[in-house]
mmCIF file of C-alpha atoms and ligand atoms in Angstrom:
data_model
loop_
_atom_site.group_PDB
_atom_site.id
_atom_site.type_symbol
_atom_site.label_atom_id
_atom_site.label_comp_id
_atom_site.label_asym_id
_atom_site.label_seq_id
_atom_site.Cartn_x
_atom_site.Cartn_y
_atom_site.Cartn_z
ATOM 1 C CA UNK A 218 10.942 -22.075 -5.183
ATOM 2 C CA UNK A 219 9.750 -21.359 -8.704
ATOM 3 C CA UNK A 220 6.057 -20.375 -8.655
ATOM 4 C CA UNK A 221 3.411 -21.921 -10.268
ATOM 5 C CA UNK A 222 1.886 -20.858 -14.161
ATOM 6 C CA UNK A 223 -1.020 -18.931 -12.229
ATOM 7 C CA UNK A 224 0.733 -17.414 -9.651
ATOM 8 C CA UNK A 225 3.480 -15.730 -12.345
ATOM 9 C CA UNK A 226 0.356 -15.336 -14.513
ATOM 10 C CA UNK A 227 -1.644 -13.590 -11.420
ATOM 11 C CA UNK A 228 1.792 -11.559 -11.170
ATOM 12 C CA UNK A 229 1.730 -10.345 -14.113
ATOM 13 C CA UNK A 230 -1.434 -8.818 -14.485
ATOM 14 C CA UNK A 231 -1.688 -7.529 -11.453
ATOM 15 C CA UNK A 232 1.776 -5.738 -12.336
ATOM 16 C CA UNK A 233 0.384 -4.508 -15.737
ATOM 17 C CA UNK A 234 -2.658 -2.836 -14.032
ATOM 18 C CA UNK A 235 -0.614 -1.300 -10.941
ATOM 19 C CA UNK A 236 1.891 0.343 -13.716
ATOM 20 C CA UNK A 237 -0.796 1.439 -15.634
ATOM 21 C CA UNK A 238 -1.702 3.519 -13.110
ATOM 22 C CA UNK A 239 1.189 4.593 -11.717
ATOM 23 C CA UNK A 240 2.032 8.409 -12.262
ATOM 24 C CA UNK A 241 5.429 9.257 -14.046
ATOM 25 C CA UNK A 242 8.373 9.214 -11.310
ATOM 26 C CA UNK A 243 6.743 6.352 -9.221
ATOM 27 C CA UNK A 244 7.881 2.524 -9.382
ATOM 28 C CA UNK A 245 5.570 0.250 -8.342
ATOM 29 C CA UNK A 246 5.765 -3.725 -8.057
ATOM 30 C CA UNK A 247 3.859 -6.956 -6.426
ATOM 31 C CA UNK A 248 4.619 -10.487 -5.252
ATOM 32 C CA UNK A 249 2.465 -13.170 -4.198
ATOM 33 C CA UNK A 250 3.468 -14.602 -1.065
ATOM 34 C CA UNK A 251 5.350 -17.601 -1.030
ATOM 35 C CA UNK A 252 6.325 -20.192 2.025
ATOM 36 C CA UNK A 253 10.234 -18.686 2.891
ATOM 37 C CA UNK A 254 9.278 -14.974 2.040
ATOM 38 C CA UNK A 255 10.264 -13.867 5.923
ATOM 39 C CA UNK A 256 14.037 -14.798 4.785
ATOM 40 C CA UNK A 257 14.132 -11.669 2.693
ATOM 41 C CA UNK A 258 13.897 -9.369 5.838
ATOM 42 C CA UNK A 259 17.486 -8.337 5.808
ATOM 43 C CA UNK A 260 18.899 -9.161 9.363
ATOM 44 C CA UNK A 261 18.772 -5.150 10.396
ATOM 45 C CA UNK A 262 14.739 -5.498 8.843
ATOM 46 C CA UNK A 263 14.332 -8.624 10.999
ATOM 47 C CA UNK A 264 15.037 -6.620 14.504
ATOM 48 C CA UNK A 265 13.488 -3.753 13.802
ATOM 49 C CA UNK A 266 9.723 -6.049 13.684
ATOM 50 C CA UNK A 267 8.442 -6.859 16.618
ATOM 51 C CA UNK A 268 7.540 -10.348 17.214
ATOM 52 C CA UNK A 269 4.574 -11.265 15.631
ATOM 53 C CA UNK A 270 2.916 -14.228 13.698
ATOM 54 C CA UNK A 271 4.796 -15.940 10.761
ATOM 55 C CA UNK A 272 2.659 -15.191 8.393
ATOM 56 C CA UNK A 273 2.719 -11.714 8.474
ATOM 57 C CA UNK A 274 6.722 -11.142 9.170
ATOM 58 C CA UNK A 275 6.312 -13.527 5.548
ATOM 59 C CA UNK A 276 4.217 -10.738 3.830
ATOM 60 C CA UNK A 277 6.887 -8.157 5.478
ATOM 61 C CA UNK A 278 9.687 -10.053 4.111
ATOM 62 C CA UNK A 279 7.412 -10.310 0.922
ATOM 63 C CA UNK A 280 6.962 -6.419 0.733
ATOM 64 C CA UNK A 281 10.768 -5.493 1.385
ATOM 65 C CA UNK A 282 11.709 -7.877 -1.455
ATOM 66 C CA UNK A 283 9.997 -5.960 -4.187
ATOM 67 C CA UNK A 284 10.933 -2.494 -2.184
ATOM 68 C CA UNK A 285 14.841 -3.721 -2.150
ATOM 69 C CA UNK A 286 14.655 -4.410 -5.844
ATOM 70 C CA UNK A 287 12.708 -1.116 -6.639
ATOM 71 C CA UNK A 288 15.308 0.606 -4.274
ATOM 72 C CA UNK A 289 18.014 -1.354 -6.299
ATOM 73 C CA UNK A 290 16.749 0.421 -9.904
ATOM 74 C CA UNK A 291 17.105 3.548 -8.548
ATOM 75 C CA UNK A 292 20.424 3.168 -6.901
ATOM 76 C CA UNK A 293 19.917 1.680 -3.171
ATOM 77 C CA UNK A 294 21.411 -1.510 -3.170
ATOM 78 C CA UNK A 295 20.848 -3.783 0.064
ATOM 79 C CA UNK A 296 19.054 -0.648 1.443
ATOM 80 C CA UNK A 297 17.732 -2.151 4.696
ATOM 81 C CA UNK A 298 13.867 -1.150 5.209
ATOM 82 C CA UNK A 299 13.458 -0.632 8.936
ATOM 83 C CA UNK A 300 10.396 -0.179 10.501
ATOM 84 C CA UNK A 301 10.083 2.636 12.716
ATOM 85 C CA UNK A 302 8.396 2.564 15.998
ATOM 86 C CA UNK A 303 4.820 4.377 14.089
ATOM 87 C CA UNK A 304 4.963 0.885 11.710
ATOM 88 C CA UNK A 305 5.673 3.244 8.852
ATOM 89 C CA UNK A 306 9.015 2.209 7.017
ATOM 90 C CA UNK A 307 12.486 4.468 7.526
ATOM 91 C CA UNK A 308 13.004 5.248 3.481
ATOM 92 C CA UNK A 309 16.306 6.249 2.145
ATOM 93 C CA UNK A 310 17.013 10.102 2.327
ATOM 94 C CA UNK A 311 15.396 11.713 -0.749
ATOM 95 C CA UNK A 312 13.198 8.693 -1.624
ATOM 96 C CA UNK A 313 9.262 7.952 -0.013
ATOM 97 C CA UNK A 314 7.195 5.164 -0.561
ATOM 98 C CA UNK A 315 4.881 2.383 1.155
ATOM 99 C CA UNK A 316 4.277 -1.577 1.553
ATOM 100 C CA UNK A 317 1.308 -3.028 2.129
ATOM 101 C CA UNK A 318 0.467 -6.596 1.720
ATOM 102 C CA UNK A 319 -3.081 -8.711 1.814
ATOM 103 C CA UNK A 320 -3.322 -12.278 2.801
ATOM 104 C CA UNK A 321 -1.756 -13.377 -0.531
ATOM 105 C CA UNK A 322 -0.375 -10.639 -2.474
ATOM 106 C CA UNK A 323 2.136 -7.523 -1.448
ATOM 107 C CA UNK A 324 3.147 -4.776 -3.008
ATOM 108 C CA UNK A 325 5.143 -1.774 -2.598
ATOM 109 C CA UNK A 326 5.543 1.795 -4.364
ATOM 110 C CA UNK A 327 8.809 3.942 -4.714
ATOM 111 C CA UNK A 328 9.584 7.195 -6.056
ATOM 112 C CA UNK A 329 12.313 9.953 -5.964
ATOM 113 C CA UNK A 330 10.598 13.056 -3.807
ATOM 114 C CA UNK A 331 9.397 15.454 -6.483
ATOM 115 C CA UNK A 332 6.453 16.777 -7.481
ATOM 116 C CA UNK A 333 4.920 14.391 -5.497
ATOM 117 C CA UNK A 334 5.788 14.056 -1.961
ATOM 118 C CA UNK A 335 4.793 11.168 0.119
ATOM 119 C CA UNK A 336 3.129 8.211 -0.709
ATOM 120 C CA UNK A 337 0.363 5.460 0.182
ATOM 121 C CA UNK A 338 -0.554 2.040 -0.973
ATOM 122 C CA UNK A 339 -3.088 -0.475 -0.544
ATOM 123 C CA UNK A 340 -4.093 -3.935 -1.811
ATOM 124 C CA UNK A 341 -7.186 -5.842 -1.312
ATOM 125 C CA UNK A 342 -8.573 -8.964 -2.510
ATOM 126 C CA UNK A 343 -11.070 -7.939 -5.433
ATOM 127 C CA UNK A 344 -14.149 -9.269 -3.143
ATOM 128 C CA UNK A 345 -17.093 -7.027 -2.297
ATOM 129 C CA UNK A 346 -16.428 -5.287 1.753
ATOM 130 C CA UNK A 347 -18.325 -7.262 4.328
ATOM 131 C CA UNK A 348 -21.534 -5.030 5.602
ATOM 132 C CA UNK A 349 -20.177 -4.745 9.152
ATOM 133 C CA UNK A 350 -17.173 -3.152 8.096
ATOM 134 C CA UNK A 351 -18.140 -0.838 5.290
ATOM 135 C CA UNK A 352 -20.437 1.082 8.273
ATOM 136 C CA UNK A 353 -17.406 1.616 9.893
ATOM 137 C CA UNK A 354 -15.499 2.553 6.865
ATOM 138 C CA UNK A 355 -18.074 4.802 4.834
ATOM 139 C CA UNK A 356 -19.623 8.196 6.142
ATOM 140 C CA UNK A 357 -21.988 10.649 4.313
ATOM 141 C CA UNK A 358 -18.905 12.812 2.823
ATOM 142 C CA UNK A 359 -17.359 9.774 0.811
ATOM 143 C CA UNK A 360 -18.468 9.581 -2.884
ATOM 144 C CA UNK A 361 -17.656 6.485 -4.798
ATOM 145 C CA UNK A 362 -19.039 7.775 -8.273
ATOM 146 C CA UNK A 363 -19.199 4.913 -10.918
ATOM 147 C CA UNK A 364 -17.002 2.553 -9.133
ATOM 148 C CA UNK A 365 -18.088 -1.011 -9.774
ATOM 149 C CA UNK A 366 -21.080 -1.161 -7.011
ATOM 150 C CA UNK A 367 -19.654 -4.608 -6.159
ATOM 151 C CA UNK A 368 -16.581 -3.424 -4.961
ATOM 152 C CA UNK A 369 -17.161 0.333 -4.253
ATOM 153 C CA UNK A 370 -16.885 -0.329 -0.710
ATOM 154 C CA UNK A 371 -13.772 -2.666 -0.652
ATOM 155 C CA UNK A 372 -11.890 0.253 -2.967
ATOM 156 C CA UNK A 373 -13.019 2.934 -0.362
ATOM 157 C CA UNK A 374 -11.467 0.954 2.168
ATOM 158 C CA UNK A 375 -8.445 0.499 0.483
ATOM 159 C CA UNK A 376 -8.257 4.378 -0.465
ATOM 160 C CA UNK A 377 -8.486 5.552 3.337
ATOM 161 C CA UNK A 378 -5.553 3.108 4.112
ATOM 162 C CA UNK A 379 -3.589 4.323 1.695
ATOM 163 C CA UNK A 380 -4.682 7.675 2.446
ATOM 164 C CA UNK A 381 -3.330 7.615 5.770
ATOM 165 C CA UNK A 382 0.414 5.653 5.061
ATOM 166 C CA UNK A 383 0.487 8.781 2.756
ATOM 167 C CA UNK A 384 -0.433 11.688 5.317
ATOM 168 C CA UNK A 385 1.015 9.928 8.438
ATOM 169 C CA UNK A 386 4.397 10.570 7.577
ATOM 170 C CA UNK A 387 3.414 13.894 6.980
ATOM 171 C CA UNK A 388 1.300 15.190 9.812
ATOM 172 C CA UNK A 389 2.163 12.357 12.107
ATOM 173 C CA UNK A 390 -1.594 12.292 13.225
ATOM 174 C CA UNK A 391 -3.286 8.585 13.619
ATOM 175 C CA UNK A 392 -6.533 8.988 11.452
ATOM 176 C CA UNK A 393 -9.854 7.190 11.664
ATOM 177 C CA UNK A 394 -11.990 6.317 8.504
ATOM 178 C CA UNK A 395 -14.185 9.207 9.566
ATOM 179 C CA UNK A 396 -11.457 11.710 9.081
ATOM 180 C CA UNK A 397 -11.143 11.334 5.541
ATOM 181 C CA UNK A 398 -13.085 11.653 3.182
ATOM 182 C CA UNK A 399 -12.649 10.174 -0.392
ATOM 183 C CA UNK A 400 -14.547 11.365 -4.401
ATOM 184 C CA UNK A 401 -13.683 8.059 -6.164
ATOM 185 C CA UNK A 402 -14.412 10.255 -9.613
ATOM 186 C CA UNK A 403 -12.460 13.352 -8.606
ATOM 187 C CA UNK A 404 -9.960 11.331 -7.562
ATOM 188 C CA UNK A 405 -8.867 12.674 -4.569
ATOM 189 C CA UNK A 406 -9.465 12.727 -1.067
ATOM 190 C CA UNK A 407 -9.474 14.927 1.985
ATOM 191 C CA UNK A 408 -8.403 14.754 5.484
ATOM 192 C CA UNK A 409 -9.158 16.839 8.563
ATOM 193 C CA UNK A 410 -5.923 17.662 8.594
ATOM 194 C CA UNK A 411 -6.360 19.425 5.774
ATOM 195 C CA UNK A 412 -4.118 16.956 3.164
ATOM 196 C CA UNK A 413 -5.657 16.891 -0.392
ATOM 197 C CA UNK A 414 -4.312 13.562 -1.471
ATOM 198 C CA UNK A 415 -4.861 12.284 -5.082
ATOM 199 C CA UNK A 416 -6.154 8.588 -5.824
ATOM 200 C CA UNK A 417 -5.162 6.185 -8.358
ATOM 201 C CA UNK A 418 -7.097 2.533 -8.272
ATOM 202 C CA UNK A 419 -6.978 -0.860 -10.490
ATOM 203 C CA UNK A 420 -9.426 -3.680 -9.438
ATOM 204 C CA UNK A 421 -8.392 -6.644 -11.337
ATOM 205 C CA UNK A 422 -7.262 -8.883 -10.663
ATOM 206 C CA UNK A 423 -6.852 -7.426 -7.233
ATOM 207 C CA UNK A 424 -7.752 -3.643 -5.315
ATOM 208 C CA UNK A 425 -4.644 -1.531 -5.650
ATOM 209 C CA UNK A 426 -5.378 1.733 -4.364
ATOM 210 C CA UNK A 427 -2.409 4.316 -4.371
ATOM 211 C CA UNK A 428 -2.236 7.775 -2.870
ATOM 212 C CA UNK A 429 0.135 10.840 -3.380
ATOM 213 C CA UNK A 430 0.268 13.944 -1.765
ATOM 214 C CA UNK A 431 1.422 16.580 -4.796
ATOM 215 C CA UNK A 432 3.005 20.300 -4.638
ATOM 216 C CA UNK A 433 0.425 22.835 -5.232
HETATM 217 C C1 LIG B 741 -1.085 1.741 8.592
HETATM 218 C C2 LIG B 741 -2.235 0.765 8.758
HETATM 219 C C3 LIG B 741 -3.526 1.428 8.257
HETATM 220 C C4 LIG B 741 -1.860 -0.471 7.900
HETATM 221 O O1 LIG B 741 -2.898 -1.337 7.741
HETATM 222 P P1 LIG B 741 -2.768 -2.951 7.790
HETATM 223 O O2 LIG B 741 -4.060 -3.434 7.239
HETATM 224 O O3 LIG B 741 -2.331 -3.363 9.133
HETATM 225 O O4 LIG B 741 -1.611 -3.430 6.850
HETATM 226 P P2 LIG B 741 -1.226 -3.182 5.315
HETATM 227 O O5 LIG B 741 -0.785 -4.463 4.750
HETATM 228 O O6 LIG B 741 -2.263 -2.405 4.578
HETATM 229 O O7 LIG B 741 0.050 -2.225 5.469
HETATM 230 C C5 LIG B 741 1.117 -2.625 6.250
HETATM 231 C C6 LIG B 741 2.266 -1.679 5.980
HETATM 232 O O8 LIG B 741 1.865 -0.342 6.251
HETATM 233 C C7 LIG B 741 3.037 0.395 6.565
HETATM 234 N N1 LIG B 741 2.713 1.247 7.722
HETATM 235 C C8 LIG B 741 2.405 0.868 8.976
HETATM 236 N N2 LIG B 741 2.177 1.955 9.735
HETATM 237 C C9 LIG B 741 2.344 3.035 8.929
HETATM 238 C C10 LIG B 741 2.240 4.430 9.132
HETATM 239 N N3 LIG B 741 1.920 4.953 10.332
HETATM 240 N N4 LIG B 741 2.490 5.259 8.086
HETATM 241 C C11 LIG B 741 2.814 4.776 6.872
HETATM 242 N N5 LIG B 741 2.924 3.433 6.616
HETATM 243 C C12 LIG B 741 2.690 2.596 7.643
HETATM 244 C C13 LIG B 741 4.153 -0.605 6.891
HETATM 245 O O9 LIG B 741 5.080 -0.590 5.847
HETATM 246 C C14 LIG B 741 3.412 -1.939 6.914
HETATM 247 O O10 LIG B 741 4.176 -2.997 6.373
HETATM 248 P P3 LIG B 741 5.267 -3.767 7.260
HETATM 249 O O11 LIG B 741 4.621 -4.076 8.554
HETATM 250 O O12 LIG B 741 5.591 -4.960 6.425
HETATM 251 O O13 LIG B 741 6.416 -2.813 7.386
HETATM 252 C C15 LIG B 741 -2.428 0.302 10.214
HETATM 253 O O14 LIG B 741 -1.351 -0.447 10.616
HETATM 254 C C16 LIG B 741 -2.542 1.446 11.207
HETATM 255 O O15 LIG B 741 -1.553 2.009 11.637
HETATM 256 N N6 LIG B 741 -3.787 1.779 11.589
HETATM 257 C C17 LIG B 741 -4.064 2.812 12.598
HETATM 258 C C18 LIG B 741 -4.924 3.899 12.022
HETATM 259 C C19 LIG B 741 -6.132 3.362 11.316
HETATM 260 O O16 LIG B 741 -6.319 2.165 11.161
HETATM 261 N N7 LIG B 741 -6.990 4.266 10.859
HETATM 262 C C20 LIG B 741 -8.083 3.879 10.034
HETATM 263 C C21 LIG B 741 -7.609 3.840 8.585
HETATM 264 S S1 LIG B 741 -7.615 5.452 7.933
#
């Protein structure tokens, strides 16, 4: 199905933001999701997620078809994305990255391991964080700096998510919000792990928050 003017449009400038701040080394791409999306989960992809609503094995199937044609650039044809038992993705040998998908949009991030060596991403809908959950997201240690105050809270959220698909694979420790703790301006955040993970955000037309865990 070809999509509409403002979905490519929406595409587009959502894909201009997220490259502009990608770092060098990292590919980085979004979809909207469409009705059909779950029949780009490669049959292998398909197994390996448990049974669970439609509409989120269509953002899966969403997620893996930028990741396939990221993988593709880089030389990973038909690479089949499985999803390991912790929900984080099986990448090929040599290559990290992470998926992540909101009601409408996914996206996904790719890079050769390097100077920087595991990844996170996040996307939210560019809408201020509901009260309720911000007190569950924020503590005293989190500074979000000149962030736009409308959506401070919503791109804190989206930071400790990505935060943790970045350090899980790493420390394979479950996180809560409280355990890290996120400087918007620095641009980096902490865990009690002990992870320094750097931060990279766009908020328009949607939150894309990635994280990378860099060589000292
Ligand atoms: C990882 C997690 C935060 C993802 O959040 P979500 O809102 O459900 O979903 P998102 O769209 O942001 O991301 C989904 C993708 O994250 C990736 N993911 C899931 N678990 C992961 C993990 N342990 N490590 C790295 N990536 C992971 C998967 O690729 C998944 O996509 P898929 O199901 O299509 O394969 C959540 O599933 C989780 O494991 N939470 C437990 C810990 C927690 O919530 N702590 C508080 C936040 S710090």
């Amino acid at each position: 199905m070809t999509p509409s003017p403002e979905i490519a449009l929406a595409q587009t400038f959502l894909q201009q933001a997220m490259i502009a701040i990608a770092p060098a080394n990292v590919r980085i791409g979004c979809r909207m999701i469409r009705e059909g999306d779950e029949a780009h989960l490669l049959p292998e992809e398909a197994r390996s997620i448990p049974a669970r609503q439609p509409a989120t094995r269509r953002a899966s199937g969403a997620a893996r078809w930028i990741a396939h044609g990221l993988l593709a650039d880089i030389g990973f044809n038909d690479f089949a994305l499985l999803r390991t038992p912790s929900g984080a993705p099986a990448w090929p040998d040599g290559i990290i990255g992470s998926l992540a998908h909101d009601y409408d949009m996914a996206v996904a991030a790719v890079a050769p391991i390097g100077h920087i060596v595991s990844l996170g991403i996040d996307v939210e809908p560019a809408q201020p964080l509901p009260h309720d959950i911000f007190a569950l997201v924020a503590t005293p240690a989190d500074r979000t700096g000149t962030a736009d105050r409308h959506l401070a809270g919503r791109i804190l959220f989206a930071a400790k998510e990505a935060v943790y698909k970045a350090v899980y694979p790493l420390d394979r420790e479950v996180l809560g919000y409280e355990d890290i703790a996120v400087d918007l301006n620095a641009g980096h955040a902490t865990t009690k792990t002990g992870r320094k993970v750097s931060l990279a955000y766009c908020v328009a037309p949607r939150v894309v928050v990635l994280a990378f865990v860099e060589t000292r």
